[in-house]
Every structure is written in C-alpha cells, then in structure tokens.
Short mmCIF file of C-alpha atoms in Angstrom, two decimals:
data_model
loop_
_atom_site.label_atom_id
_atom_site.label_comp_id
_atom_site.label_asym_id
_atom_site.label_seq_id
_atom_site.Cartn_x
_atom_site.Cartn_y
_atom_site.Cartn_z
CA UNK Y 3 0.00 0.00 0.00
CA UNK Y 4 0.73 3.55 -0.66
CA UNK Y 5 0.03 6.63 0.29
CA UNK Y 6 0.31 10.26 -2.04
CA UNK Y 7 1.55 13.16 0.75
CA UNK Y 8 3.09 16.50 0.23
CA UNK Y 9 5.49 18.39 2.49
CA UNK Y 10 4.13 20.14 5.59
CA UNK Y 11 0.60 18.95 5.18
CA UNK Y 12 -1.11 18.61 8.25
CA UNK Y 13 -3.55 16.15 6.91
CA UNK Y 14 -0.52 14.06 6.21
CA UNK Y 15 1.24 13.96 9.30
CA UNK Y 16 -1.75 12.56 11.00
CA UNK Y 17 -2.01 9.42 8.94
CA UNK Y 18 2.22 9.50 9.59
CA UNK Y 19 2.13 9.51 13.22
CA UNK Y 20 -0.67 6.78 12.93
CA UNK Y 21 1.54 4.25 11.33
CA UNK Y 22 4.39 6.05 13.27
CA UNK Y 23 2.86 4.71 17.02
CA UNK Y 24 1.68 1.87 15.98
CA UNK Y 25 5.33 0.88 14.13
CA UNK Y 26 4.20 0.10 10.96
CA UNK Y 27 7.15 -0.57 8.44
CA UNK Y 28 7.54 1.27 4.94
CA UNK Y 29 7.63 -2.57 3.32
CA UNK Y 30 3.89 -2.71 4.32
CA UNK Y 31 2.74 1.26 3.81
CA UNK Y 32 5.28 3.57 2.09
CA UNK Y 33 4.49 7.27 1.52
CA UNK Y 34 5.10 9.02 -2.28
CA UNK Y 35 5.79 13.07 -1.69
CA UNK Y 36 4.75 14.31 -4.62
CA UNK Y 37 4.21 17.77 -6.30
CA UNK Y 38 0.55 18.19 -7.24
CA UNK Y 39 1.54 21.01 -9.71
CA UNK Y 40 2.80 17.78 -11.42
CA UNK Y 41 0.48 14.86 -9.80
CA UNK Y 42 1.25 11.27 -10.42
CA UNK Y 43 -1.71 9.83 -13.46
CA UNK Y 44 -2.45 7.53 -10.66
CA UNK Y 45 -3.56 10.23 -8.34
CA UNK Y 46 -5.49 11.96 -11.01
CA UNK Y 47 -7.52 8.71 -11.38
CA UNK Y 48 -8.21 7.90 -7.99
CA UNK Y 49 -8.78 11.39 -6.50
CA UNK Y 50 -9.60 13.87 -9.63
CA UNK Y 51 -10.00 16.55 -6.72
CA UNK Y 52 -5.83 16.14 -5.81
CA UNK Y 53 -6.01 16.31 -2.28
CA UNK Y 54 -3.51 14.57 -0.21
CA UNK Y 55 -3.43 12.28 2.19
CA UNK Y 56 -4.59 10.10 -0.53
CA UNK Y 57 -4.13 5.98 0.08
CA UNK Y 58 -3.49 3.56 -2.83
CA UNK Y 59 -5.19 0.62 -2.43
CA UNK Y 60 -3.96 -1.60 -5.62
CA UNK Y 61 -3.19 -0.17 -8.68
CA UNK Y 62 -5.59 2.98 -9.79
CA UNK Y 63 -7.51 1.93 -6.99
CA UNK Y 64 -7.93 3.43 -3.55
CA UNK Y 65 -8.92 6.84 -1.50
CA UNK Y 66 -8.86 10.06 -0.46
CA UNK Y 67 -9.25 12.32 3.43
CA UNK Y 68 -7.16 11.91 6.50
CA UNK Y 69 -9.14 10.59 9.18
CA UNK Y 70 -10.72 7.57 6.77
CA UNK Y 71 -7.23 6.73 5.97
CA UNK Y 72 -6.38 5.82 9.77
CA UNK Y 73 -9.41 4.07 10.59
CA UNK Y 74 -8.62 1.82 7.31
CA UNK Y 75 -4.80 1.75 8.49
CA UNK Y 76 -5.79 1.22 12.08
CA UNK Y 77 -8.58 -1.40 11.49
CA UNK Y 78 -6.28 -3.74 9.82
CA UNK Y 79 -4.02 -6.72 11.13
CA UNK Y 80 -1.02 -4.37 11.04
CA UNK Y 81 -0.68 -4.03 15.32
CA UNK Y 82 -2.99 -5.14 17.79
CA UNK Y 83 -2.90 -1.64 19.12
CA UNK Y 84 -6.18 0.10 18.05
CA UNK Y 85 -6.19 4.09 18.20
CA UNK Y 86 -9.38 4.76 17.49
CA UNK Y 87 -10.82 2.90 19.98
CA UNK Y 88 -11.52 -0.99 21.24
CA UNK Y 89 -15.18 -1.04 20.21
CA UNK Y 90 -17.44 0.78 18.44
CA UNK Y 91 -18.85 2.82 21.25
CA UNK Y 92 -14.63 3.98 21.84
CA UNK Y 93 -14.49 4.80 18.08
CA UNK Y 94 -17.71 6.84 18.28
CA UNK Y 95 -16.71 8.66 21.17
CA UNK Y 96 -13.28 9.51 20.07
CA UNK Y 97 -15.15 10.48 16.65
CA UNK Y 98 -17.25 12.93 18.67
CA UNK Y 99 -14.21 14.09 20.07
CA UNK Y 100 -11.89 14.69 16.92
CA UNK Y 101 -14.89 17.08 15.56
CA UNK Y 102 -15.31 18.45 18.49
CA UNK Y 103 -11.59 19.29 19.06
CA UNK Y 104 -11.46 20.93 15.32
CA UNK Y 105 -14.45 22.99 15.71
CA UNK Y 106 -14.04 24.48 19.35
CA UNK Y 107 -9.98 24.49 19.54
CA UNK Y 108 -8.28 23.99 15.96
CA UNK Y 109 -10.19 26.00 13.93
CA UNK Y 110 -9.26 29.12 15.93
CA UNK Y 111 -5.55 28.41 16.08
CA UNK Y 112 -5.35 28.02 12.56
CA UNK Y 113 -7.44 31.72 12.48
CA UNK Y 114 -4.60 32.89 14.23
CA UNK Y 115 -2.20 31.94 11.73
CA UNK Y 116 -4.14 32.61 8.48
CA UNK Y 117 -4.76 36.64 9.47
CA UNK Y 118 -1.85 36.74 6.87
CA UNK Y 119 -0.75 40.16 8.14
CA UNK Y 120 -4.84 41.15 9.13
CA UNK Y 121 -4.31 43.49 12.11
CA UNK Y 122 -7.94 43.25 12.46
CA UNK Y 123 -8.55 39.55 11.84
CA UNK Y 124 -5.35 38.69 14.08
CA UNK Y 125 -6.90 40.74 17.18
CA UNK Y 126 -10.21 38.74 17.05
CA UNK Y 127 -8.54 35.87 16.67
CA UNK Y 128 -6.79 36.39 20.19
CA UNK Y 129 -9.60 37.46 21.33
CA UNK Y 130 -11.42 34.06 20.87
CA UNK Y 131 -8.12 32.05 22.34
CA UNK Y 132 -8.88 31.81 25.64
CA UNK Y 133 -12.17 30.53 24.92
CA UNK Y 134 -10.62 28.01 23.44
CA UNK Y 135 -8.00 26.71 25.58
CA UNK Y 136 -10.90 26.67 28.62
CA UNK Y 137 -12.78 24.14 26.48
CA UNK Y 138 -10.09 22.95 25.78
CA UNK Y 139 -9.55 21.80 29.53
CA UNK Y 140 -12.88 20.93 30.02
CA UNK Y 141 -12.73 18.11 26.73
CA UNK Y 142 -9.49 16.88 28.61
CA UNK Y 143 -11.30 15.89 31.86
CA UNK Y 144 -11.78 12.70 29.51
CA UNK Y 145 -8.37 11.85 29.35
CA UNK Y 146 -6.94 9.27 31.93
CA UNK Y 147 -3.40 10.11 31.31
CA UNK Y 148 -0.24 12.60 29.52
CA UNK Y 149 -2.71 12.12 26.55
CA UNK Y 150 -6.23 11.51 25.16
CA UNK Y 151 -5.36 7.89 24.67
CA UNK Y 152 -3.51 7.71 28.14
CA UNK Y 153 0.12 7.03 27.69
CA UNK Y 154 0.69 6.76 23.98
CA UNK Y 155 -0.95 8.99 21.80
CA UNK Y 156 -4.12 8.08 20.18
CA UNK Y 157 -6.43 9.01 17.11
CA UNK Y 158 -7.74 12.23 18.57
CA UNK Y 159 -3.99 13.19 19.61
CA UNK Y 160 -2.95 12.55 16.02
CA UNK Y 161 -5.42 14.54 14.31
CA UNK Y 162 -4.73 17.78 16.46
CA UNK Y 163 -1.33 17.41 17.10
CA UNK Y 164 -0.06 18.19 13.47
CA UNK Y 165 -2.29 22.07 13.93
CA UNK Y 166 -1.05 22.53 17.11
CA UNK Y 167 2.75 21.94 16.26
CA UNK Y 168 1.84 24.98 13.46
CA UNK Y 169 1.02 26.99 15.97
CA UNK Y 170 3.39 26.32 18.89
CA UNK Y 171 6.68 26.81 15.90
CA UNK Y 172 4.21 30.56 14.98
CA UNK Y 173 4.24 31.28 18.67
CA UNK Y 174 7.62 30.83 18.72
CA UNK Y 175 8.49 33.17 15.58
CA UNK Y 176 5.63 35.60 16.76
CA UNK Y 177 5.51 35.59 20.79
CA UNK Y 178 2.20 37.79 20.26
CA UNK Y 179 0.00 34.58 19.87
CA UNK Y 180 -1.13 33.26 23.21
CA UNK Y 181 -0.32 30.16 25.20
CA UNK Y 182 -2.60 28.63 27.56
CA UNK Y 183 -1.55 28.65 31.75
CA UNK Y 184 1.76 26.41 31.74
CA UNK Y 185 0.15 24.78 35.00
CA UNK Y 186 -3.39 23.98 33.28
CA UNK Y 187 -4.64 20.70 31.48
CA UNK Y 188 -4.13 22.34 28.32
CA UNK Y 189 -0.65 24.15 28.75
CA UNK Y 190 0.22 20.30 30.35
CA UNK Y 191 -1.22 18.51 27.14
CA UNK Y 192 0.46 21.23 24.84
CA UNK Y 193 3.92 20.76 26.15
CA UNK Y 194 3.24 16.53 26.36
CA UNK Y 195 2.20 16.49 22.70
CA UNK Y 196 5.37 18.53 21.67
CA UNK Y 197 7.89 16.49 23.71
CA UNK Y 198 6.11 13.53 22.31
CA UNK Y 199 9.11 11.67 20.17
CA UNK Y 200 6.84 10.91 17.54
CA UNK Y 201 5.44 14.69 17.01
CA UNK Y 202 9.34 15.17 17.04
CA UNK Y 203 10.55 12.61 14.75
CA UNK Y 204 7.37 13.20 11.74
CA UNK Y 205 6.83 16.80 12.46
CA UNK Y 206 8.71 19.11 14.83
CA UNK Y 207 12.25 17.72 13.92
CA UNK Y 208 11.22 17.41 10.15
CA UNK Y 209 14.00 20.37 7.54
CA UNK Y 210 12.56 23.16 6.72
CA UNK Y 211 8.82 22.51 8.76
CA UNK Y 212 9.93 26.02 10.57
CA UNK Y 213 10.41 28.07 7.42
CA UNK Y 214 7.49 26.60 5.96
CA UNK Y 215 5.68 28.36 8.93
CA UNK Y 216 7.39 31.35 9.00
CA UNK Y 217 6.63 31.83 5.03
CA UNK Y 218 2.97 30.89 6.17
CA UNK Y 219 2.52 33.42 9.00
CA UNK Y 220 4.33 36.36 7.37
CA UNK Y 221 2.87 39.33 6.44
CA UNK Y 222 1.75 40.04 2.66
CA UNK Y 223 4.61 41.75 0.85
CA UNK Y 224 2.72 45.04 0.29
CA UNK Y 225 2.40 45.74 4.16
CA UNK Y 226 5.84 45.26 4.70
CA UNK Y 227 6.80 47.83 1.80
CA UNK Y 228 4.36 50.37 3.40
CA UNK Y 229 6.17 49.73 6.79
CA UNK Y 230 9.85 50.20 4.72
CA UNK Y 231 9.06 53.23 2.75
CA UNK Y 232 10.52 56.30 3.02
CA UNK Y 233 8.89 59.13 5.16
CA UNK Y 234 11.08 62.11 3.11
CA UNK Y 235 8.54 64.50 1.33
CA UNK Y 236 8.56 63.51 -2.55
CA UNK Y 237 9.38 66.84 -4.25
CA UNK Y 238 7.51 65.98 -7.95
CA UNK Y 239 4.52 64.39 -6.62
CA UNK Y 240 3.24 64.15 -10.07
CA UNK Y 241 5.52 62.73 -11.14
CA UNK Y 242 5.17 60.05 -8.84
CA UNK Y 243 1.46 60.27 -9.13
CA UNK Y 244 1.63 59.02 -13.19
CA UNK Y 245 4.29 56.41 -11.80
CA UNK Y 246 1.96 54.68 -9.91
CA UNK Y 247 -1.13 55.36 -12.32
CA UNK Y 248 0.67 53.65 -14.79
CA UNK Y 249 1.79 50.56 -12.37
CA UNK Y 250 -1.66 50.33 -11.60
CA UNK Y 251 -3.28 50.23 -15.36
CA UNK Y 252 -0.78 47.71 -16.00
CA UNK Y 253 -1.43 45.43 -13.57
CA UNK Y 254 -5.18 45.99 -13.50
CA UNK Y 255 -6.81 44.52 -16.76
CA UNK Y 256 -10.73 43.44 -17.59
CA UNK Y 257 -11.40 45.73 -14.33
CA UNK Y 258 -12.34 49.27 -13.07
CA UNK Y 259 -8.53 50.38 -11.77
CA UNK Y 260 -8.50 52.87 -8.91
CA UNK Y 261 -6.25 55.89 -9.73
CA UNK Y 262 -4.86 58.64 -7.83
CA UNK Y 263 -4.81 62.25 -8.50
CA UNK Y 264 -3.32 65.41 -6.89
CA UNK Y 265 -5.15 67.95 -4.48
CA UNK Y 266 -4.62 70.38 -2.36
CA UNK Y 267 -6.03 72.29 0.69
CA UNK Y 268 -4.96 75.12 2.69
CA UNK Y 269 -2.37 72.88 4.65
CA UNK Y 270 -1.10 71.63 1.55
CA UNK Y 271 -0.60 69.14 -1.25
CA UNK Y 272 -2.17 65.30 -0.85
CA UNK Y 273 -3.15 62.63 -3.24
CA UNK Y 274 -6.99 61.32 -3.20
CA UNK Y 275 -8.88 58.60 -4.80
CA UNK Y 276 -12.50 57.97 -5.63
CA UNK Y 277 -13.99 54.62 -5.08
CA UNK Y 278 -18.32 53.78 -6.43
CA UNK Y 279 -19.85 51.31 -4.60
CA UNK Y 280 -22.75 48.65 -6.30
CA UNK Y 281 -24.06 47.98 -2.85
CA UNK Y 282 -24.35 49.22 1.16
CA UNK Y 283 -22.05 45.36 1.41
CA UNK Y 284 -19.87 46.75 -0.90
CA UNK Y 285 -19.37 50.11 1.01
CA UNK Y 286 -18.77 48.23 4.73
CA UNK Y 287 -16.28 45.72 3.24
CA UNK Y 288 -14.37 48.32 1.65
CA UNK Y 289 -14.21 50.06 4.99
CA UNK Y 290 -13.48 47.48 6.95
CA UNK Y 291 -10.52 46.54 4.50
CA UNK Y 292 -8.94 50.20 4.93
CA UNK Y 293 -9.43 50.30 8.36
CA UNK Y 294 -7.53 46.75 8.65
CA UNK Y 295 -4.71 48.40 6.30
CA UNK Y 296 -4.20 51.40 8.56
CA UNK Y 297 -4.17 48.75 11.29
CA UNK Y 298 -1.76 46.54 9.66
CA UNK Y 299 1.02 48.57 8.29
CA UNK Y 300 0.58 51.36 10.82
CA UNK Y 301 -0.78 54.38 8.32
CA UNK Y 302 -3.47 55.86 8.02
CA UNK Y 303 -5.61 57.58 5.72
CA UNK Y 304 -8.11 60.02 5.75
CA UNK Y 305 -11.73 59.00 4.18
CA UNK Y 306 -15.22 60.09 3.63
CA UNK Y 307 -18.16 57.77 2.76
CA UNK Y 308 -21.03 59.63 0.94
CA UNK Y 309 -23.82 58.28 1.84
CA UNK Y 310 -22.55 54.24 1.38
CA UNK Y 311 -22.25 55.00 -2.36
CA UNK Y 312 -18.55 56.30 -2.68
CA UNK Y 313 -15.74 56.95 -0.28
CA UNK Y 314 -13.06 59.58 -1.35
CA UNK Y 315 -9.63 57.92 0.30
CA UNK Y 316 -6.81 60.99 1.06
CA UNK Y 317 -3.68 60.09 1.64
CA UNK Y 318 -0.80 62.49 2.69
CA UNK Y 319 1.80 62.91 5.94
CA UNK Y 320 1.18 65.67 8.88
CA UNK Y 321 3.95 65.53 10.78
CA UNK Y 322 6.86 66.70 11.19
CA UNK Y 323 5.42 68.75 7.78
CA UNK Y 324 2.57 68.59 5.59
CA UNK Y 325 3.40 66.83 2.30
CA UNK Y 326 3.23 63.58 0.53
CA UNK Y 327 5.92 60.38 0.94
CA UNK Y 328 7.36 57.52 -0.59
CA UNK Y 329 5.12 55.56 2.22
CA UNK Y 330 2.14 57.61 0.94
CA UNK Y 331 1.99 56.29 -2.05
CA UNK Y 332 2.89 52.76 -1.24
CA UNK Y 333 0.16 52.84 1.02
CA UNK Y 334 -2.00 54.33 -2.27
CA UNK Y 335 -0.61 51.05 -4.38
CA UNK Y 336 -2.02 48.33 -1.66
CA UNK Y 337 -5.13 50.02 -1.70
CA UNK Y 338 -5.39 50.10 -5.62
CA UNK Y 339 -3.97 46.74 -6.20
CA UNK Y 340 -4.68 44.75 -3.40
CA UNK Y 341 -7.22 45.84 -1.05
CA UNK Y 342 -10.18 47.56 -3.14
CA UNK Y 343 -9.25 45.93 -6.29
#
C-alpha cells in the first residue's frame, strides 16, 4: 500500500504519526511526496479533486481524506494496538471528540495563523483564544493520562497534534500569539504532545517545517513595503502620481482600476482617490478593509463615505510637515492593487 503526501501537510502527518505509534514498516505502507503542480496519473484517477493524504489501495484503486485513511490503516491486522478505539462505542466517542476538538480548539488556532498580516482579523482571533483553551480543559477531563489515549498517543492526539505543532513553531516566531496557563490541562497537554518523540521525529524535527511556517505566517509583501518606505517628502509628486497610475493600469486589466490624483487644501498638497460602490455590502467591506490596512502597516488615511455609495480615500503625511511620501503612495498602491481591487 501507498500513500500520495506532500510536504508540511497537516492532513498528512496525522495518517504518519498513525503508522508512526503503531510501528508500521515502509515494506507494508510507504508514503510518495509528490508535487501536485505535477500529480502522479495515478492520483489523477483515484482522486480527480488532488487532495492529499490520498491511500493507494492496488493499482488505480484506492482513496482520499485523512481521518478515513487511519481508521482503514488502524482497522487492519497491522498491530494489535487500536487508536481509534476498542469497540465501536470507543471509536464513536473519540469520533465525537476529533470534531469536536477541530471545531471548538483547531479552527481558531489556525485563524490565528491565516490573518496573513490582518491586524484586524489577528486581534479577534486572540480574542477568541482563551475561549478556546478553557474548552479545551474541560474536553481533557476525559483523558486518563499525559494524553487523550492515556500514555501513547491516540487518534484524537494525532489529528490535532499536526495544527497545534503549526502553531506552537508561529508562537515561537511571533511571541504575540497566546499560550494557555503552563500549570493547566491544556498548557500540560500542549507541552506533552510537543515532547512527544513521535510529534518530534514526523513533524517538529522534520528540515525546513519552521520556514514553511514562518513563510505561512508572514505578512503580505505590500504591508511590509508600506512599513519600509521612506517618510522624506517627494518633491515631484506628479511625477510620482503618473508612476503609480501607470503601475496600476498595467497590472489591472478586464477591471475598473482605482487611480490617484493630486489635491490640495490650505495645509497643503495630498493625493486622493474615488472609489463607487454597487451595494451598502460593498461600502462596509471596503471600509473594513482600509481600516484593517491602517491597522496593519501602521498608516493611516483620511476618508469620507457619501452616503454608502462612494468613499473619497486621502492620503498624505502631517507631521513633522505637511506633504506627501514615498510611504504615501505605497500605502495608495495596496489600496489600488490589493485591497479595493
């Protein structure tokens, strides 16, 4: 048997610690790392959707999702150890569990580390945590041991354990995601399923699993360019202004582009931008997304909404003198190209 991974896939590392604990040899189940940019014919056949963990079963034959993959792998004469559970009412309740687990605990670490640079999103993502690590205790009053499964991990360790290595190897990079209490169930269970020497040997110990995180968690290349940029005045700001005009029509096709113009007021010079909404929806979102920008990359803009048609976005720099800057008009770009585009 056979089964299709890729690198760093969550999915995958739970059907690897499964035959992992239970010792399984690559003679009887060996694992194919593919590229699905350039998926195997075989893959294609079995699973035309090209998700992985897929499991081959005999030639062209076999299939596809995480969690059926253990059972099958668990279920047969492989070990005598069975991690989902000795009967069926032990499989059902561990079943129970693993949803339970991904809805109320997983789903909001991985929220945390998909705000992709989302001041906004990030802070109501922390928000939620604690939440989440008190149910967290509560769901491990079931556990009679240094694990769900006591003293070996089991099938509901293995399908949370790859998420929550993501996120302890984020916290790490980014100490601004939260832990739970060191001291309760959950800060206990954390540090068990990281010291766990399988977690170690498929996931934590794996080249190149931390910079796959840290590309995942970093911030979108536009914020960091607005945080880079020059605060120095631009002297021909209209010159600049047909600069990024012209960046913006060239990379905007099929679409309505947003460009910039030149104004002025009695303080001085500052470049705006006109946005029409179709809809009230359309108005909030696009509000919402430039509040999250000025959030994100620390600058901020000055905008009007007329009456949740339009909103006229001015951008300039007060201090230490009125004018317009390099970070001005990166700040303009994100907006144009990737936050109201």
């Amino acid at each position: 048997m056979k089964v299709y991974t890729i690198p760093f896939c969550p999915y995958c590392f739970r059907v690897k610690l499964l035959t992992s604990e239970k010792k399984i040899p690559s003679s009887q189940i060996q694992y194919d790392e593919i590229d699905l940019k350039n998926a195997p014919e075989e893959l294609k056949i079995i699973n035309p959707n090209l998700t992985v963990p897929t499991m081959v079963l005999e030639k062209n034959k076999g299939f596809p999702e995480s969690l059926i993959i253990m059972e099958y792998i668990d279920k047969l004469n492989l070990s005598e150890e069975k991690l989902f559970g000795n009967n069926d009412k032990e499989i059902a309740q561990n079943k129970v569990l693993i949803e339970h687990i991904s809805q109320e605990v997983t789903s909001l670490l991985l929220s945390c580390l998909f705000a992709k640079g989302s001041e906004m999103k990030l802070r109501q993502a922390l928000e939620k945590l604690p939440q989440a690590f008190e149910k967290m205790d509560i769901l491990l009053e079931q556990a009679q041991g240094s694990y769900f499964g006591g003293t070996k991990l089991n099938a509901v360790d293995m399908s949370f354990a790859p998420f929550l290595c993501y996120y302890l190897v984020a916290q790490e990079i980014y100490p601004r995601l939260k832990l739970p209490q060191e001291s309760s169930k959950t800060g206990i269970y954390f540090k068990n399923i990281k010291e766990n020497k399988y977690v170690q040997e498929v996931i934590l110990n794996k080249k190149g699993f931390k910079d796959h995180i840290q590309t995942m968690i970093s911030e979108p290349e536009y914020i960091t360019t607005i945080k880079k940029s020059s605060r120095i005045l631009v002297e021909d700001i209209e010159k600049e202004v047909k600069i990024l005009n012209d960046k913006i029509s060239s990379k905007i096709q099929n679409k309505n582009p947003i460009f910039w113009k030149i104004n002025k007021n009695e303080k001085g010079p500052f470049i705006e931008t006109t946005v029409t909404f179709k809809n009230y929806d359309e108005a909030l979102k696009s509000v919402n997304k430039i509040c999250d920008l000025q959030e994100t990359s620390d600058h901020h803009s000055n905008f009007i909404l007329d009456n949740l048609s339009q909103i006229k976005v001015e951008v300039c720099t007060h201090q230490p003198k009125w004018g317009v800057t390099a970070m001005d008009f990166a700040f303009a770009e994100a907006l144009s190209l990737h936050v109201l585009s």
